[in-house]
PDB file of C-alpha atoms and ligand atoms in Angstrom:
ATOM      1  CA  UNK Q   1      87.129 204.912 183.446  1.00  0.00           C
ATOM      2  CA  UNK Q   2      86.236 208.040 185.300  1.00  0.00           C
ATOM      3  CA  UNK Q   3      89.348 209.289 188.060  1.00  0.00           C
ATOM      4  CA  UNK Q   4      89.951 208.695 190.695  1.00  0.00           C
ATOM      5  CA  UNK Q   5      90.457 204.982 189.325  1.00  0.00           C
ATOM      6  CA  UNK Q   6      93.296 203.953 187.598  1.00  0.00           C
ATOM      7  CA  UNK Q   7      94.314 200.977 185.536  1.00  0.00           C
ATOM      8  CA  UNK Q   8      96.499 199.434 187.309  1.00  0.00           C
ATOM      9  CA  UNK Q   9      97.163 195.219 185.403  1.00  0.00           C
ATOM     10  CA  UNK Q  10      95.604 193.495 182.389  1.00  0.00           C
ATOM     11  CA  UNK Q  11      93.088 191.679 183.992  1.00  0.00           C
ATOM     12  CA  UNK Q  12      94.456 188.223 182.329  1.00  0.00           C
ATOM     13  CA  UNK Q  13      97.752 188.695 183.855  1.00  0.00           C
ATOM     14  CA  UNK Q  14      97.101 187.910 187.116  1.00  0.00           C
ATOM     15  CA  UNK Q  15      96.442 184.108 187.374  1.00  0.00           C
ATOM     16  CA  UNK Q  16      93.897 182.681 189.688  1.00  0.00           C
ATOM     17  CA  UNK Q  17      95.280 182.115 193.192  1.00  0.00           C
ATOM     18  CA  UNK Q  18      98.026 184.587 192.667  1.00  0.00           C
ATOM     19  CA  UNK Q  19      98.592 188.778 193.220  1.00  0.00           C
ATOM     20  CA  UNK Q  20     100.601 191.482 192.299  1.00  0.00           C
ATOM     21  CA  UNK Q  21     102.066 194.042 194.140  1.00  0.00           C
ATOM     22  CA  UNK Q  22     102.561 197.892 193.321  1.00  0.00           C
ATOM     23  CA  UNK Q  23     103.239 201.245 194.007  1.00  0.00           C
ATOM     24  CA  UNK Q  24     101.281 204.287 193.544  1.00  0.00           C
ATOM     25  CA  UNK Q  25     102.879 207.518 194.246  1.00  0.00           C
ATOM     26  CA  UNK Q  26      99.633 209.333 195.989  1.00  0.00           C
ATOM     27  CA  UNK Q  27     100.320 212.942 196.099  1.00  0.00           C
ATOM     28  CA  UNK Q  28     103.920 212.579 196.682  1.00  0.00           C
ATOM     29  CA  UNK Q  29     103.861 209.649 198.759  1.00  0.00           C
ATOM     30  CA  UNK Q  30     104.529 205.844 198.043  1.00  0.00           C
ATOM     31  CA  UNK Q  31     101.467 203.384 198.940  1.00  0.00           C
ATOM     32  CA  UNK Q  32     101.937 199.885 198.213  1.00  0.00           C
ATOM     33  CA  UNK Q  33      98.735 197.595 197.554  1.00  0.00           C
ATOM     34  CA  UNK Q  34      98.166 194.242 196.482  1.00  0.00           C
ATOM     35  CA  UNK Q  35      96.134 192.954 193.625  1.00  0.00           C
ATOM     36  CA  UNK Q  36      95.111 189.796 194.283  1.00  0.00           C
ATOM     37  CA  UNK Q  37      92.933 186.853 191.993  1.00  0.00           C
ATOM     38  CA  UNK Q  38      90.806 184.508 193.632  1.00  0.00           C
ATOM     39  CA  UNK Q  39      88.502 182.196 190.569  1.00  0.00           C
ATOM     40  CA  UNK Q  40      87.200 185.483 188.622  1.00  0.00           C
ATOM     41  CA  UNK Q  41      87.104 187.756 191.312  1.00  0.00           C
ATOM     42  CA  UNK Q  42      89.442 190.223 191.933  1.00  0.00           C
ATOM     43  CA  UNK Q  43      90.482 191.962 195.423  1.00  0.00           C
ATOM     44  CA  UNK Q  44      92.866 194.870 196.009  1.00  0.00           C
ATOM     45  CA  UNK Q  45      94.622 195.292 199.866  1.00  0.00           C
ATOM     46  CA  UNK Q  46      96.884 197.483 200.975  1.00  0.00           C
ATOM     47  CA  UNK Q  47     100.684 195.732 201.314  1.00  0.00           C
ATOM     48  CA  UNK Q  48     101.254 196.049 204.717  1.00  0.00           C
ATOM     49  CA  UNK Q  49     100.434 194.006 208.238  1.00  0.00           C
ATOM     50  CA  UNK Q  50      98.586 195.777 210.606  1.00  0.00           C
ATOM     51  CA  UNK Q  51     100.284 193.845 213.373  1.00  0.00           C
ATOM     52  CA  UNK Q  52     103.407 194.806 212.690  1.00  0.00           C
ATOM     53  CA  UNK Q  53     103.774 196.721 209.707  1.00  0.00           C
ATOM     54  CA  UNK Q  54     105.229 193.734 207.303  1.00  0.00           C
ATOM     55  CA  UNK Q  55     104.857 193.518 204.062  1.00  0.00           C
ATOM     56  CA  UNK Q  56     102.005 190.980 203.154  1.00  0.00           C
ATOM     57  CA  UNK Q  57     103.510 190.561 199.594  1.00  0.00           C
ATOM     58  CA  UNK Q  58     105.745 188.216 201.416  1.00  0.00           C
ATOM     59  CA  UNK Q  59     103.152 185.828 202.266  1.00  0.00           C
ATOM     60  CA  UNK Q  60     100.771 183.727 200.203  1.00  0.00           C
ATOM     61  CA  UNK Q  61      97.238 183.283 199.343  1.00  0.00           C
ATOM     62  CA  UNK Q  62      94.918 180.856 201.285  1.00  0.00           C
ATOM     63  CA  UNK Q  63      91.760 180.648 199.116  1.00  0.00           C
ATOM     64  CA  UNK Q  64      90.099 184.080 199.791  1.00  0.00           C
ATOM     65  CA  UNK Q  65      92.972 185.209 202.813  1.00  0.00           C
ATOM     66  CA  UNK Q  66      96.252 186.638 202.504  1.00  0.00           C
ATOM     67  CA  UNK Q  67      98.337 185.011 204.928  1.00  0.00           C
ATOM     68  CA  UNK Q  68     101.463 187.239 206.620  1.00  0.00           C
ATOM     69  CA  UNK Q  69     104.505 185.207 206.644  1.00  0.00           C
ATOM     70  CA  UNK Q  70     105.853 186.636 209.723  1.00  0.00           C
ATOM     71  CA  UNK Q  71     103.199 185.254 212.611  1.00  0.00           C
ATOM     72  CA  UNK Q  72     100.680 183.657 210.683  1.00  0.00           C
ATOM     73  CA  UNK Q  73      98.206 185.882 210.624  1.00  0.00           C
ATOM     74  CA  UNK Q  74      95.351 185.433 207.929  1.00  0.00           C
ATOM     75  CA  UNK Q  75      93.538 188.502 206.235  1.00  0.00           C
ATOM     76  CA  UNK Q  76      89.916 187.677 204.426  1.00  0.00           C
ATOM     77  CA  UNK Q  77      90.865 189.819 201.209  1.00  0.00           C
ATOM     78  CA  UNK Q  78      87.164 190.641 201.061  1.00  0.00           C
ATOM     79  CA  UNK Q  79      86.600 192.458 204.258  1.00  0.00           C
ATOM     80  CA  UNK Q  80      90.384 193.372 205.759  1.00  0.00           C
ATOM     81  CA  UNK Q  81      89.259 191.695 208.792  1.00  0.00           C
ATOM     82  CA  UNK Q  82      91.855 189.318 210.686  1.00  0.00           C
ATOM     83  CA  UNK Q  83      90.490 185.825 211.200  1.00  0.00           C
ATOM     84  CA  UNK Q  84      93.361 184.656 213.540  1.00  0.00           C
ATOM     85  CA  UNK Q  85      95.949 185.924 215.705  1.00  0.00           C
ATOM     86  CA  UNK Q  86      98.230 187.836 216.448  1.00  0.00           C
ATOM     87  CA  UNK Q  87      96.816 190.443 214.413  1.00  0.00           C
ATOM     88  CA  UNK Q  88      93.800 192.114 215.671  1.00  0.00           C
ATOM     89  CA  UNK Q  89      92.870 195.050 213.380  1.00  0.00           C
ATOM     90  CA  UNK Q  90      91.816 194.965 209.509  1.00  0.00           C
ATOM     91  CA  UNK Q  91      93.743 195.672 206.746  1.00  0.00           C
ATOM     92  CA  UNK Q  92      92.695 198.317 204.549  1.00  0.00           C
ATOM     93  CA  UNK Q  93      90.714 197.166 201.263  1.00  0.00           C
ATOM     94  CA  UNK Q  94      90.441 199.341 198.327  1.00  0.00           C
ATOM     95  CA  UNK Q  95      87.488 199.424 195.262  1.00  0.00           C
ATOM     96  CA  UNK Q  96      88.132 197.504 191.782  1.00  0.00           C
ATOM     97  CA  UNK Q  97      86.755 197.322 188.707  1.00  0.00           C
ATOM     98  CA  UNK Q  98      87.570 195.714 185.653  1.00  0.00           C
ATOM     99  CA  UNK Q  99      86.780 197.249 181.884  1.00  0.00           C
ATOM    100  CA  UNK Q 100      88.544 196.639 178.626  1.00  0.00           C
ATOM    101  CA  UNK Q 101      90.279 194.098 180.153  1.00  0.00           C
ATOM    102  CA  UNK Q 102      91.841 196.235 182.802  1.00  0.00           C
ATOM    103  CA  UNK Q 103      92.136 196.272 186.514  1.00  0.00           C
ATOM    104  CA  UNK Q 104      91.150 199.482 187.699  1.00  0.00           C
ATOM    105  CA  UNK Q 105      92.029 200.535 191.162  1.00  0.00           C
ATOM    106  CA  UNK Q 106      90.429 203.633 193.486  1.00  0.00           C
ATOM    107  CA  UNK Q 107      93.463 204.074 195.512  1.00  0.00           C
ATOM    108  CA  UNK Q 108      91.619 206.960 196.686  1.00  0.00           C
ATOM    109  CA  UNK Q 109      90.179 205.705 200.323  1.00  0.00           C
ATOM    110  CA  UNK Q 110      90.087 202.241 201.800  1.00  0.00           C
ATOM    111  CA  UNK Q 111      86.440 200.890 201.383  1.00  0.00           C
ATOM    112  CA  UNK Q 112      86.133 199.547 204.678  1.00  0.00           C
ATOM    113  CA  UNK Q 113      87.067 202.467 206.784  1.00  0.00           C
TER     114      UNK Q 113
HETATM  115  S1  FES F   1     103.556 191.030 211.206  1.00  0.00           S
HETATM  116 FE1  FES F   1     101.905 190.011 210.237  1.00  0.00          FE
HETATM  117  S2  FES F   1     101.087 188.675 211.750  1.00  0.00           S
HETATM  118 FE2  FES F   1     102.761 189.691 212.719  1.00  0.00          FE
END
């Protein structure tokens, strides 16, 4: 897999209706995302509320939405977009693919920004 995507979790690892979180160190600093598993499709988001800067890996998966477990707020993994309040601006969403049995992540630039 050509840069700038990396492998970041054996595919099979991740079990349907759960995610994993991690931390890339991007050109000296941290960024957190979440990998998440929803049937056979896979979605990567960045690990952080835009309401109020919480960590979504605290919350839970609702079908296709990441719910925050601070105010409720649910995220459609596909888009970013919120779907309820309090939050009113989109969570970043980043590219995947999968080869060799690999999740491969372009933590390069969100795809919906
Ligand atoms: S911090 Fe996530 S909804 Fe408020």
């Amino acid at each position: 897999m050509d840069a700038p995507y990396v492998a970041v979790a054996a595919a099979a690892d991740i079990e349907p209706g759960k995610f994993v979180k991690l931390t890339l160190d991007l050109d000296g600093r941290p960024q957190a995302f979440l990998i998440a598993r929803v049937g056979d499709d896979y979605y990567a988001v960045e690990d952080n509320c835009s309401h109020e800067d919480y960590p979504l890996s605290y919350g839970c998966l609702d079908g296709n939405r990441i719910k925050c477990s601070l105010h409720g707020s649910h995220f459609s993994l596909e888009t970013g977009e919120p779907e309820d309040d309090p939050a009113d601006t989109p969570i970043a969403t980043y590219r995947l693919k999968l080869a060799d049995g690999q999740v491969w992540l372009d933590p390069s630039a969100p795809s919906n920004r």
